[in-house]
């Protein structure tokens, strides 16, 4: 995308979480959610994602989110089922992309400023922050549930840049969704699409950043 390095130093690197540092939900986990909900296919997909934005923005508590999903599906979820759905849902988002995590850690070791900018509900945010030491080692973390805004809203990018302490022109933002990248570039960041490791590695050329590690058997 845009090319405008402004200094001789490597840019700060801002990472999306899901689809970049983690893999997308595996089919087996999604099927477990459908089975527990008692509804499969498009109906469950629409209900799950249809209420996700206010949940990710922290405007819906976990139980309220699942009750809205249940209401749309025409079923009822008790407290025990909601707890299990939340557990499975959280676990479905923590299958890590080992190559990207290793690269993030190499940036941190090299002194490059790093941040996470992610649309994420409070349950997943709590788990991610506690489970992965590299999250704490980031110079800043912006999660939508804490900010009350979600990508591609400008407010969430501004929050991340302020916390990281850099100008937009001195940072790159990595995401797997073009609309989020377009929004970041409108604010002056350099957006870099992540889809496959090999193509992504080629997009990093000329930025002065450490290369991606080669991990035998790594996913994506």
XYZ file of C-alpha atoms in Angstrom:
220
model
C 0.000 0.000 0.000
C 1.310 3.526 0.670
C 5.090 4.056 0.786
C 6.422 6.906 2.895
C 9.064 6.027 5.456
C 9.797 9.252 7.321
C 12.957 8.374 9.268
C 15.925 6.059 9.067
C 14.596 4.108 12.040
C 12.298 1.096 11.577
C 8.643 2.037 12.008
C 6.603 1.035 15.025
C 4.531 -2.055 14.225
C 0.876 -2.366 15.226
C -0.626 -5.856 15.013
C -4.191 -6.977 14.652
C -4.778 -10.093 16.745
C -7.304 -12.455 15.116
C -6.222 -13.553 11.652
C -2.690 -12.212 12.173
C -1.220 -13.275 15.508
C -3.868 -15.963 15.895
C -5.518 -18.165 13.334
C -9.193 -17.875 12.560
C -11.612 -20.142 14.402
C -11.082 -23.788 13.420
C -14.099 -25.618 12.025
C -14.049 -28.074 14.931
C -14.421 -25.277 17.494
C -17.177 -23.622 15.480
C -19.034 -26.942 15.314
C -18.763 -27.281 19.107
C -20.386 -23.870 19.481
C -23.184 -24.800 17.091
C -23.751 -28.107 18.864
C -23.992 -26.480 22.277
C -26.281 -23.750 20.962
C -28.499 -26.366 19.343
C -28.610 -24.470 16.043
C -26.284 -24.937 13.076
C -25.458 -23.242 9.814
C -26.314 -19.737 8.658
C -28.762 -19.058 11.485
C -26.107 -19.504 14.168
C -23.499 -17.613 12.134
C -25.821 -14.629 11.708
C -26.776 -14.548 15.389
C -23.182 -14.963 16.614
C -21.810 -12.164 14.434
C -24.915 -9.990 14.424
C -24.434 -9.046 18.073
C -20.670 -9.206 18.181
C -19.880 -5.537 17.641
C -21.500 -4.211 20.860
C -19.963 -7.133 22.754
C -16.507 -6.366 21.352
C -17.022 -2.687 22.139
C -17.726 -3.503 25.781
C -21.326 -2.293 25.532
C -22.736 -5.786 26.170
C -21.754 -8.005 29.059
C -21.025 -11.626 28.192
C -24.316 -13.020 29.467
C -26.279 -10.311 27.657
C -24.448 -11.103 24.418
C -25.322 -14.789 24.568
C -28.925 -14.046 25.566
C -29.267 -11.878 22.454
C -27.813 -14.687 20.353
C -30.260 -17.129 21.941
C -33.200 -14.783 21.417
C -32.438 -14.443 17.722
C -32.197 -18.237 17.466
C -35.470 -18.743 19.341
C -33.830 -20.741 22.139
C -32.811 -20.153 25.757
C -29.323 -20.336 27.260
C -29.020 -20.854 30.990
C -26.067 -19.666 33.045
C -24.202 -22.965 32.779
C -24.566 -23.101 29.008
C -23.469 -19.483 28.673
C -20.362 -20.239 30.713
C -19.509 -23.190 28.470
C -20.215 -21.246 25.272
C -17.898 -18.495 26.509
C -15.171 -21.004 27.327
C -15.370 -22.655 23.904
C -15.594 -19.291 22.144
C -12.506 -17.999 23.916
C -10.554 -21.173 23.168
C -11.488 -20.917 19.490
C -9.533 -17.655 19.169
C -6.245 -18.735 20.761
C -4.839 -21.056 18.085
C -1.696 -19.076 17.434
C 0.090 -18.247 14.201
C 3.533 -19.335 15.382
C 5.421 -17.505 12.649
C 3.811 -14.153 13.371
C 4.149 -14.512 17.129
C 7.847 -15.363 16.718
C 8.285 -12.319 14.474
C 6.562 -10.074 17.015
C 8.955 -11.366 19.664
C 11.923 -10.715 17.378
C 10.760 -7.118 16.915
C 10.508 -6.693 20.658
C 13.996 -8.133 21.132
C 15.341 -5.712 18.495
C 13.858 -2.712 20.297
C 11.146 -1.972 17.722
C 8.061 -0.432 19.299
C 5.089 -2.793 19.064
C 1.388 -2.642 19.834
C -1.739 -4.759 19.523
C -4.896 -3.181 18.108
C -7.783 -5.611 18.153
C -11.560 -5.866 18.178
C -11.982 -8.180 21.148
C -14.528 -8.844 23.891
C -13.553 -8.727 27.530
C -13.387 -12.509 28.070
C -10.939 -13.090 25.236
C -8.960 -9.974 26.169
C -8.563 -11.216 29.725
C -7.411 -14.642 28.552
C -4.972 -13.294 25.959
C -3.434 -10.827 28.407
C -2.909 -13.554 31.011
C -1.826 -16.416 28.751
C 0.787 -14.847 26.472
C 3.856 -13.040 27.881
C 4.510 -11.313 24.557
C 1.274 -9.360 25.005
C 2.606 -7.712 28.169
C 5.891 -6.970 26.400
C 4.147 -4.869 23.752
C 4.667 -1.154 24.273
C 0.902 -0.645 24.081
C -2.312 -2.632 23.778
C -5.626 -1.284 22.469
C -8.637 -3.578 22.762
C -12.050 -2.486 21.564
C -13.796 -3.631 24.751
C -11.707 -1.143 26.742
C -12.072 1.747 24.308
C -15.757 1.544 23.381
C -14.885 1.696 19.689
C -13.981 -0.919 17.112
C -12.101 -1.017 13.826
C -12.596 0.574 11.377
C -13.710 3.511 13.571
C -11.019 6.241 13.622
C -11.159 6.573 17.424
C -9.595 3.183 18.035
C -6.598 3.936 15.801
C -6.065 7.299 17.497
C -6.196 5.575 20.893
C -3.490 3.131 19.834
C -1.204 5.806 18.385
C -1.487 7.933 21.521
C -0.709 4.968 23.730
C 2.211 3.924 21.577
C 3.537 7.469 21.485
C 4.166 7.697 17.747
C 2.815 9.654 14.810
C 0.755 7.784 12.246
C 3.439 8.286 9.600
C 5.957 6.454 11.779
C 3.924 3.273 12.210
C 2.729 0.367 10.133
C -0.513 -1.469 10.832
C -0.948 -5.154 9.991
C -4.429 -6.575 9.521
C -6.109 -9.274 7.472
C -9.170 -7.163 6.578
C -8.877 -4.558 3.806
C -11.542 -2.217 5.292
C -9.492 -1.941 8.495
C -6.359 -1.197 6.490
C -8.130 1.422 4.400
C -9.327 3.162 7.568
C -5.805 3.134 9.001
C -4.320 4.596 5.835
C -6.903 7.389 5.823
C -5.352 8.441 9.138
C -1.800 8.343 7.798
C -0.625 4.891 8.845
C 0.932 2.503 6.385
C -1.366 -0.513 6.093
C 0.074 -3.938 5.330
C -2.223 -6.806 4.444
C -1.595 -10.144 6.085
C -2.937 -13.124 4.181
C -0.186 -15.718 3.704
C 3.266 -15.644 5.249
C 5.208 -15.637 1.972
C 3.242 -12.768 0.440
C 3.361 -10.826 3.677
C 7.136 -11.242 3.929
C 7.510 -9.688 0.473
C 5.428 -6.674 1.558
C 7.869 -5.993 4.389
C 10.818 -5.406 2.079
C 12.382 -1.983 2.428
C 10.938 -1.198 5.860
C 14.114 -1.930 7.794
C 12.410 -4.536 9.968
C 13.786 -7.964 10.961
C 12.769 -10.709 8.511
C 10.137 -13.270 9.350
C 11.589 -16.378 10.999
C 11.469 -19.701 9.226
C 9.672 -22.155 11.502
C 9.495 -25.794 10.466
C 5.896 -26.932 10.487
C 4.540 -23.487 11.350
C 0.969 -22.682 10.293
C 0.195 -20.111 7.602
